[in-house]
Backbone as CSV, one residue per row, in Angstrom:
resi,resn,N_x,N_y,N_z,CA_x,CA_y,CA_z,C_x,C_y,C_z
1,UNK,32.028,-54.244,32.706,32.960,-52.649,33.431,31.999,-51.526,32.806
2,UNK,32.250,-50.571,33.670,31.090,-49.231,33.775,32.434,-48.138,32.522
3,UNK,31.774,-47.642,31.603,32.016,-47.222,30.872,32.635,-45.246,31.450
4,UNK,33.981,-44.871,31.513,34.139,-43.609,31.763,33.736,-42.663,31.238
5,UNK,32.892,-41.504,31.963,32.564,-40.264,31.082,33.972,-39.207,31.175
6,UNK,33.644,-38.622,30.277,35.129,-38.422,30.074,34.215,-36.577,29.905
7,UNK,34.170,-35.908,30.163,33.572,-33.977,30.082,34.815,-33.373,29.103
8,UNK,34.496,-32.636,28.339,35.033,-32.073,27.426,36.226,-31.347,27.976
9,UNK,37.141,-30.943,27.523,38.128,-29.670,27.328,38.459,-28.637,26.772
10,UNK,37.916,-27.439,27.507,38.254,-25.694,26.572,39.414,-25.963,25.522
11,UNK,39.946,-25.105,25.107,40.642,-25.020,24.296,41.210,-23.542,24.425
12,UNK,42.641,-23.065,25.224,42.985,-22.089,25.477,44.207,-21.959,23.986
13,UNK,43.493,-20.559,23.151,45.258,-19.948,22.673,45.167,-18.356,23.232
14,UNK,46.614,-18.550,22.733,46.601,-16.849,23.781,46.931,-16.034,22.471
15,UNK,46.806,-15.347,21.567,46.656,-14.645,20.072,45.977,-13.149,20.151
16,UNK,47.231,-12.340,20.448,46.442,-10.922,19.907,46.559,-9.938,20.274
17,UNK,47.173,-10.912,22.021,47.413,-9.891,23.385,45.687,-10.680,24.035
18,UNK,45.089,-11.259,23.638,44.017,-11.851,24.195,43.250,-13.290,23.794
19,UNK,42.595,-13.625,24.934,42.593,-15.676,24.999,41.279,-15.519,24.393
20,UNK,42.108,-16.898,23.655,40.401,-17.605,22.584,40.590,-18.652,23.455
21,UNK,38.792,-19.290,23.927,38.971,-20.028,24.142,37.815,-20.763,22.726
22,UNK,37.523,-22.110,22.764,36.723,-22.835,21.504,36.546,-24.644,22.560
23,UNK,36.001,-24.577,21.459,35.834,-26.068,21.824,36.313,-26.847,21.269
24,UNK,36.798,-26.768,19.987,37.145,-27.415,18.585,38.458,-26.723,18.147
25,UNK,39.063,-27.292,17.540,40.596,-26.663,17.011,40.397,-25.740,16.437
26,UNK,41.007,-24.663,16.538,41.414,-23.410,14.967,42.486,-23.288,14.668
27,UNK,42.312,-23.039,12.901,44.026,-23.504,12.670,43.836,-22.055,12.538
28,UNK,43.481,-20.689,12.370,43.398,-19.310,12.098,43.147,-18.356,13.610
29,UNK,43.712,-17.266,13.265,43.019,-16.489,14.287,42.135,-15.329,14.297
30,UNK,41.006,-15.761,15.050,39.810,-14.955,14.422,39.848,-13.415,14.966
31,UNK,41.198,-12.837,15.061,41.182,-11.197,15.202,41.270,-11.006,13.969
32,UNK,42.860,-11.753,13.334,44.243,-11.047,12.564,44.028,-12.571,11.213
33,UNK,43.927,-13.792,11.571,43.535,-13.735,10.234,45.236,-15.087,10.417
34,UNK,46.130,-14.919,10.813,47.140,-15.465,10.635,47.296,-17.057,11.264
35,UNK,47.596,-17.798,11.057,47.987,-18.957,11.689,48.300,-19.411,12.790
36,UNK,47.598,-20.036,13.763,47.588,-20.159,14.660,48.855,-21.632,14.880
37,UNK,49.498,-22.258,15.777,50.122,-23.157,16.149,51.225,-23.058,15.645
38,UNK,51.885,-21.327,14.814,53.338,-21.543,14.948,54.576,-21.503,15.608
39,UNK,54.302,-20.166,16.165,54.617,-19.927,17.367,55.062,-20.691,18.718
40,UNK,56.137,-20.337,19.404,55.945,-21.721,21.021,54.552,-20.813,21.675
41,UNK,54.664,-18.900,22.076,53.531,-18.828,22.326,51.669,-18.728,22.475
42,UNK,51.669,-19.236,20.961,50.329,-19.833,20.938,49.911,-21.304,20.446
43,UNK,50.781,-21.824,21.378,50.191,-23.302,21.438,49.155,-23.517,22.164
44,UNK,48.425,-24.749,21.709,47.065,-24.293,22.120,47.195,-24.844,23.672
45,UNK,46.442,-24.216,24.527,46.069,-25.138,25.794,45.022,-25.918,26.177
46,UNK,45.231,-27.167,26.755,43.917,-27.205,27.085,43.685,-27.255,28.860
47,UNK,42.333,-26.732,29.262,41.355,-26.256,29.833,40.716,-27.321,30.551
48,UNK,41.554,-28.914,31.074,40.461,-29.723,31.888,38.951,-29.216,32.278
49,UNK,38.342,-29.700,31.811,36.796,-29.766,32.138,36.904,-30.444,34.108
50,UNK,36.603,-29.476,35.443,35.917,-29.569,36.494,35.471,-30.592,37.037
51,UNK,34.481,-31.133,36.553,33.348,-31.829,36.625,33.816,-33.799,36.355
52,UNK,33.284,-34.237,37.112,33.544,-35.883,37.378,32.077,-36.412,38.117
53,UNK,32.601,-38.139,37.969,30.720,-38.972,37.481,31.232,-39.072,39.284
54,UNK,30.542,-38.968,40.319,31.187,-40.056,41.467,31.130,-40.918,41.848
55,UNK,30.264,-42.152,41.038,30.997,-43.179,41.137,32.385,-43.904,40.768
56,UNK,33.096,-42.994,39.838,34.189,-43.481,39.247,35.266,-42.545,40.381
57,UNK,35.379,-41.943,41.274,35.716,-41.722,41.952,35.566,-42.091,43.771
58,UNK,36.138,-43.158,43.840,36.729,-43.955,45.477,36.586,-42.738,46.442
59,UNK,36.082,-43.015,47.616,36.211,-42.546,48.552,36.634,-41.661,48.811
60,UNK,35.528,-40.294,48.488,35.746,-39.471,47.673,34.374,-38.525,48.526
61,UNK,34.771,-36.618,48.591,34.021,-36.089,49.316,33.439,-35.273,47.781
62,UNK,32.266,-35.027,47.487,31.788,-34.919,46.305,30.720,-34.051,46.064
63,UNK,30.145,-32.835,45.194,29.356,-31.922,44.869,28.336,-31.428,44.023
64,UNK,26.938,-30.976,43.555,26.650,-31.172,42.389,25.156,-29.830,43.150
65,UNK,24.626,-29.610,42.248,23.654,-28.876,42.609,22.415,-29.106,43.007
66,UNK,21.691,-29.493,43.995,20.094,-29.313,44.043,19.425,-30.489,43.979
67,UNK,19.301,-29.313,42.076,18.544,-29.494,41.044,18.913,-29.467,40.033
68,UNK,18.639,-30.329,38.892,19.651,-29.699,37.567,20.885,-30.148,37.959
69,UNK,21.870,-29.255,36.765,23.192,-30.346,36.659,23.695,-28.825,36.625
70,UNK,25.086,-28.730,36.651,26.115,-27.397,36.735,26.111,-26.853,35.524
71,UNK,26.028,-27.417,34.309,26.436,-27.420,32.929,25.690,-26.641,32.293
72,UNK,23.882,-27.435,32.274,22.690,-26.709,31.115,21.809,-25.396,32.528
73,UNK,21.684,-26.114,33.711,21.290,-25.094,34.555,21.610,-23.980,36.232
74,UNK,23.314,-24.164,36.014,23.030,-24.345,37.822,23.266,-22.435,37.761
75,UNK,23.028,-22.153,38.236,22.735,-20.228,38.203,23.577,-20.015,39.615
76,UNK,24.795,-18.736,40.237,25.047,-19.077,41.325,24.788,-18.709,42.675
77,UNK,23.384,-18.938,42.574,22.909,-18.251,43.845,21.960,-19.730,44.292
78,UNK,22.392,-20.269,43.213,21.294,-22.327,43.555,21.675,-22.349,44.603
79,UNK,21.272,-23.698,45.478,21.550,-24.659,46.534,22.573,-25.651,45.796
80,UNK,23.258,-26.312,46.730,24.496,-27.039,46.588,24.275,-28.349,48.040
81,UNK,24.453,-29.600,47.514,24.218,-30.274,48.113,25.645,-31.902,47.741
82,UNK,25.962,-31.605,48.744,26.899,-32.794,49.193,26.973,-33.947,49.778
83,UNK,27.996,-34.811,49.081,28.037,-35.935,49.421,28.961,-37.035,49.988
84,UNK,29.332,-38.178,50.350,30.471,-39.493,49.897,30.617,-40.233,48.804
85,UNK,31.240,-41.093,48.714,31.563,-41.922,48.136,32.497,-42.822,48.697
86,UNK,31.914,-44.148,48.891,32.648,-45.537,49.349,33.351,-45.670,48.468
87,UNK,34.375,-46.709,49.053,35.664,-47.511,47.996,34.924,-48.277,46.631
88,UNK,34.061,-48.853,46.670,33.391,-48.717,45.494,32.515,-48.331,45.011
89,UNK,32.248,-47.008,44.564,31.385,-46.034,44.308,30.002,-45.740,44.224
90,UNK,30.024,-46.809,45.815,28.329,-46.218,46.242,28.418,-44.805,46.901
91,UNK,27.444,-44.085,46.510,26.770,-42.332,47.475,26.410,-42.466,48.311
92,UNK,26.260,-42.098,49.142,25.744,-41.960,50.789,25.482,-40.394,50.724
93,UNK,24.665,-40.213,51.037,24.428,-39.063,51.142,23.132,-38.565,52.076
94,UNK,22.670,-36.998,52.835,22.028,-37.224,53.780,20.805,-35.811,53.370
95,UNK,19.646,-35.590,53.224,18.103,-34.805,52.640,17.095,-35.043,53.571
96,UNK,16.122,-34.581,53.002,15.233,-34.600,53.812,14.285,-36.508,53.896
97,UNK,15.059,-37.148,53.169,14.235,-38.282,52.692,15.148,-39.079,54.649
98,UNK,15.830,-38.460,55.056,16.589,-39.316,55.300,18.534,-40.223,54.555
99,UNK,18.650,-40.712,55.106,20.206,-41.686,54.395,19.636,-42.386,53.392
100,UNK,20.414,-41.351,52.705,19.817,-42.010,50.918,21.871,-43.315,50.767
101,UNK,21.245,-44.227,49.811,22.551,-44.646,49.709,22.269,-45.427,47.594
102,UNK,23.053,-44.996,46.943,22.851,-45.316,45.317,24.230,-46.090,45.302
103,UNK,23.954,-46.960,45.060,25.391,-47.979,44.705,25.444,-47.864,43.291
104,UNK,26.411,-47.751,42.421,27.444,-47.258,41.285,26.067,-48.387,40.567
105,UNK,26.362,-47.058,39.204,24.650,-47.808,38.180,26.076,-47.709,37.217
106,UNK,25.035,-48.262,36.068,25.933,-48.691,34.348,25.298,-47.286,33.726
107,UNK,23.977,-47.005,34.021,23.490,-45.858,33.084,23.754,-44.564,33.958
108,UNK,24.900,-43.941,33.155,25.013,-42.412,33.860,23.762,-41.413,33.650
109,UNK,23.118,-41.810,32.612,21.870,-41.151,32.059,20.491,-40.849,33.229
110,UNK,20.799,-41.745,34.405,19.466,-41.919,35.287,20.486,-41.468,37.069
111,UNK,21.950,-41.100,36.562,22.259,-40.731,37.811,22.725,-38.982,38.006
112,UNK,22.147,-39.003,39.522,21.915,-37.370,39.300,23.705,-36.762,39.498
113,UNK,24.573,-37.463,39.906,25.413,-37.498,40.855,26.623,-37.825,39.406
114,UNK,25.863,-38.119,38.276,26.391,-38.068,36.951,27.555,-36.488,37.105
115,UNK,27.511,-34.944,36.729,28.366,-34.104,36.716,28.188,-33.542,37.995
116,UNK,29.497,-33.608,38.764,29.758,-33.488,40.280,31.565,-32.465,40.534
117,UNK,31.310,-32.044,41.559,32.349,-31.467,41.598,33.272,-32.337,42.679
118,UNK,33.820,-32.630,42.625,35.208,-33.482,43.479,35.801,-32.493,44.812
119,UNK,35.217,-32.779,45.793,36.110,-31.530,46.860,37.428,-32.460,47.222
120,UNK,37.140,-32.921,47.610,38.474,-33.891,47.788,38.309,-35.580,48.136
121,UNK,39.231,-36.496,47.939,39.348,-38.043,47.818,40.799,-38.074,48.859
122,UNK,40.454,-39.313,49.462,41.555,-39.614,50.280,42.158,-40.692,49.293
123,UNK,43.157,-41.444,50.197,44.380,-41.849,49.868,44.233,-43.083,49.871
124,UNK,44.606,-44.298,49.262,43.692,-46.351,49.349,43.706,-46.912,51.122
125,UNK,45.098,-46.372,51.229,45.513,-46.905,52.642,44.422,-47.018,53.545
126,UNK,43.749,-45.926,53.234,42.110,-45.085,54.329,40.845,-45.140,53.505
127,UNK,40.970,-46.117,52.782,40.111,-46.723,52.191,39.128,-47.653,53.066
128,UNK,39.843,-48.362,54.173,39.189,-49.694,54.364,38.664,-49.253,55.775
129,UNK,39.054,-47.749,56.672,38.386,-46.979,57.598,37.369,-46.594,57.151
130,UNK,37.366,-45.997,55.625,36.526,-44.362,55.309,35.180,-44.966,55.015
131,UNK,35.533,-46.481,54.800,33.977,-47.865,54.866,33.295,-47.861,55.986
132,UNK,34.129,-48.217,56.633,33.997,-48.796,58.159,33.192,-47.696,58.577
133,UNK,33.715,-46.781,59.202,33.228,-45.139,59.444,32.034,-44.854,58.681
134,UNK,31.948,-45.225,57.663,30.510,-44.242,56.864,29.179,-45.024,57.166
135,UNK,29.871,-46.681,57.089,28.793,-47.407,57.449,28.742,-47.461,58.953
136,UNK,29.336,-46.865,59.615,29.104,-46.578,61.423,27.916,-45.357,61.381
137,UNK,28.650,-43.920,60.536,27.343,-42.952,60.763,26.198,-42.940,59.669
138,UNK,26.224,-43.923,58.677,25.412,-43.928,57.900,23.495,-44.615,58.757
139,UNK,23.788,-45.896,59.793,23.077,-45.881,60.192,22.268,-45.889,61.847
140,UNK,23.714,-44.601,62.606,23.490,-43.945,62.990,21.913,-42.841,63.222
141,UNK,20.991,-43.187,64.470,19.868,-42.683,64.522,19.452,-40.972,64.520
142,UNK,20.840,-40.480,64.726,21.162,-39.319,64.252,20.781,-38.788,62.681
143,UNK,20.584,-39.100,61.586,20.547,-38.748,60.546,18.936,-39.384,60.168
144,UNK,18.327,-39.885,61.172,16.927,-39.873,60.175,16.192,-39.097,59.698
145,UNK,15.386,-39.388,58.790,14.505,-38.199,57.820,13.588,-36.862,58.832
146,UNK,12.973,-37.971,60.337,12.804,-36.291,60.939,13.716,-35.710,61.881
147,UNK,14.976,-36.026,61.517,15.932,-35.006,62.260,16.865,-33.646,61.082
148,UNK,15.930,-33.821,59.864,16.603,-33.488,59.018,15.862,-31.782,59.630
149,UNK,16.539,-30.315,59.005,16.657,-29.126,59.750,18.149,-28.214,58.180
150,UNK,16.429,-27.872,57.353,17.445,-27.291,56.508,19.012,-26.867,56.490
151,UNK,18.503,-26.035,57.515,20.226,-24.537,58.314,20.434,-24.942,59.052
152,UNK,19.699,-26.281,60.180,21.462,-26.362,60.897,21.352,-28.234,61.338
153,UNK,20.565,-29.066,60.273,20.722,-30.470,60.634,20.777,-30.869,58.951
154,UNK,21.354,-30.829,58.333,21.666,-31.136,57.084,22.766,-31.953,55.980
155,UNK,22.749,-31.972,54.557,23.979,-32.817,53.979,25.241,-32.226,54.434
156,UNK,25.346,-30.854,55.145,26.264,-31.006,54.986,27.048,-30.752,56.113
157,UNK,26.124,-31.370,57.505,26.137,-31.749,58.926,26.261,-33.073,58.957
158,UNK,25.460,-34.316,57.739,26.229,-35.483,57.599,27.815,-35.245,57.788
159,UNK,28.232,-34.645,56.486,29.237,-35.028,56.294,30.420,-34.442,56.842
160,UNK,30.237,-33.271,57.479,31.475,-33.080,58.311,31.664,-33.701,59.584
161,UNK,30.297,-34.322,60.445,30.703,-35.121,61.038,31.459,-36.695,60.971
162,UNK,31.557,-37.047,59.505,31.677,-38.466,58.879,33.352,-37.590,59.003
163,UNK,33.265,-36.535,58.616,34.857,-36.072,58.188,35.879,-35.784,59.734
164,UNK,34.725,-35.624,60.478,35.141,-35.531,61.857,35.258,-37.137,62.849
165,UNK,34.790,-38.175,62.684,35.153,-39.570,62.328,36.305,-39.569,62.482
166,UNK,36.385,-39.817,60.621,37.228,-40.719,59.942,38.592,-39.559,60.081
167,UNK,39.232,-38.355,60.905,40.886,-38.118,61.013,41.298,-37.889,60.441
168,UNK,41.240,-36.995,59.405,41.994,-37.673,57.690,42.780,-36.020,57.605
169,UNK,43.701,-36.080,58.008,44.154,-34.563,57.967,43.696,-33.385,58.034
170,UNK,43.691,-33.007,56.492,43.417,-31.537,56.827,41.635,-31.271,56.234
171,UNK,41.328,-32.758,55.926,39.975,-33.102,56.297,38.853,-32.644,57.018
172,UNK,39.792,-32.846,58.439,39.275,-33.622,60.068,39.548,-32.287,60.219
173,UNK,40.572,-31.485,60.360,40.827,-30.399,60.788,39.985,-29.193,60.560
174,UNK,39.368,-29.215,59.921,38.506,-27.951,58.480,36.829,-28.336,58.333
175,UNK,36.622,-29.155,59.670,35.289,-29.996,59.322,34.572,-29.938,60.614
176,UNK,35.076,-28.370,61.504,34.116,-28.492,62.829,32.998,-27.002,62.337
177,UNK,33.593,-27.315,61.221,32.506,-25.621,61.073,31.879,-25.869,59.284
178,UNK,30.902,-25.432,58.773,30.801,-24.864,57.425,31.450,-24.018,57.065
179,UNK,31.909,-23.237,57.177,32.198,-21.973,57.258,33.423,-22.540,56.925
180,UNK,34.720,-22.631,57.776,36.160,-23.164,57.865,36.263,-24.029,56.471
181,UNK,35.816,-25.252,56.394,35.657,-26.378,55.282,35.258,-25.790,54.428
182,UNK,34.245,-25.162,53.955,33.960,-24.403,52.647,35.428,-23.258,52.286
183,UNK,35.872,-22.477,53.406,36.684,-21.681,52.007,37.392,-21.985,52.191
184,UNK,38.369,-23.764,52.895,39.628,-24.191,52.844,38.918,-25.680,51.867
185,UNK,38.249,-25.864,50.975,37.871,-26.648,50.434,37.151,-26.770,48.770
186,UNK,35.738,-25.787,49.392,34.737,-25.433,48.393,34.893,-24.125,47.480
187,UNK,34.712,-23.879,47.527,34.650,-21.909,47.479,36.081,-21.834,46.010
188,UNK,37.527,-22.624,45.859,38.275,-22.273,44.220,37.566,-23.374,43.730
189,UNK,36.868,-24.800,44.677,36.063,-25.493,43.635,35.337,-25.022,42.659
190,UNK,34.674,-24.413,43.500,33.085,-23.453,42.718,33.398,-22.618,41.477
191,UNK,34.905,-21.397,42.124,34.942,-20.280,41.422,34.983,-20.788,40.317
192,UNK,36.247,-21.934,40.187,37.078,-22.232,38.627,35.796,-23.110,37.650
193,UNK,35.037,-23.557,38.980,33.884,-24.422,37.934,33.061,-23.457,37.528
194,UNK,32.498,-21.870,38.947,31.902,-20.906,37.506,32.484,-20.728,36.213
195,UNK,33.657,-19.875,36.548,34.403,-19.661,34.780,34.602,-20.574,33.988
196,UNK,34.953,-21.818,34.261,34.652,-23.370,33.297,33.162,-22.916,32.682
197,UNK,32.008,-22.880,33.352,30.479,-22.847,32.898,30.733,-22.200,32.366
198,UNK,31.162,-20.523,32.540,30.201,-19.164,31.437,30.861,-19.662,30.410
199,UNK,32.324,-19.602,30.286,33.173,-20.223,28.801,32.305,-21.143,28.129
200,UNK,31.810,-22.721,28.554,31.334,-23.485,27.872,30.034,-23.173,27.065
201,UNK,29.171,-22.259,28.346,27.943,-21.846,27.681,28.135,-20.936,25.985
202,UNK,29.709,-20.164,26.471,29.140,-19.439,25.560,29.664,-19.904,24.396
203,UNK,29.941,-21.204,24.611,30.667,-22.123,23.509,30.336,-22.270,22.413
204,UNK,28.440,-22.768,23.312,27.333,-23.561,22.747,26.503,-22.800,21.684
205,UNK,27.207,-21.732,22.163,26.949,-20.497,20.643,27.347,-20.182,19.775
206,UNK,28.705,-20.163,20.339,29.866,-19.422,19.500,30.388,-20.152,19.011
207,UNK,31.655,-20.227,17.490,32.466,-21.440,17.402,33.216,-21.294,19.004
208,UNK,34.082,-19.906,18.910,34.902,-19.442,19.956,34.702,-18.076,20.988
209,UNK,34.879,-17.811,21.830,35.055,-17.058,22.583,36.045,-16.302,23.130
210,UNK,36.002,-14.776,22.875,37.509,-13.950,23.011,37.271,-13.437,24.415
211,UNK,38.336,-13.645,25.256,38.266,-12.525,26.629,38.689,-11.361,26.204
212,UNK,37.836,-10.033,26.661,38.770,-8.756,26.077,39.649,-8.417,27.272
213,UNK,39.454,-9.445,28.632,39.797,-8.482,29.631,40.767,-9.349,29.709
214,UNK,41.589,-9.935,29.586,42.896,-10.950,29.586,43.912,-10.543,28.686
215,UNK,44.953,-9.727,29.204,46.224,-8.888,28.261,47.025,-11.014,28.200
216,UNK,47.080,-10.502,27.054,48.570,-12.192,26.431,49.567,-12.211,28.043
């Protein structure tokens, strides 16, 4: 059985008119030194990590940096790579090498999709159809490595073509062009991830981070 990977939540505390973020429990406010968790309005809140491991999320659209990972190396102008998981957690993607199929792995240290964003996931009644369409499209000659083009025939083209064939709710409604799909499903996820990454990196240096721009 695969071990489920859990990413750390951020802890957010409202105190002294500020938002105080930490990865570990704080017993006293770093600004006024008063005890925390006494009043109803300073109870710590968990802010879940936006990252998941692709193989643990069947029949999903997943997104990761083209190189490196989100937490340690990603920058806002870096390229992103999008892929699809099967009902068993296998990952199917398209890049300069053509179609790549990666079976679920027990060792997450070698998994490039170990830290990614869950863009969308279909409900279980759709699993069989999702797998059937995924198998059909991944064997189509259209997706050979020779047809790959960085700008016009890439990983996004593959995923959007797949979603158009699946015909699942809003995913298919917005799959006819990359801009529409990104605006509807990707932008919010990446913006939330960017906020998490920014705070997380500060907390690798400091025990806590005070957001000076956020009023209580």
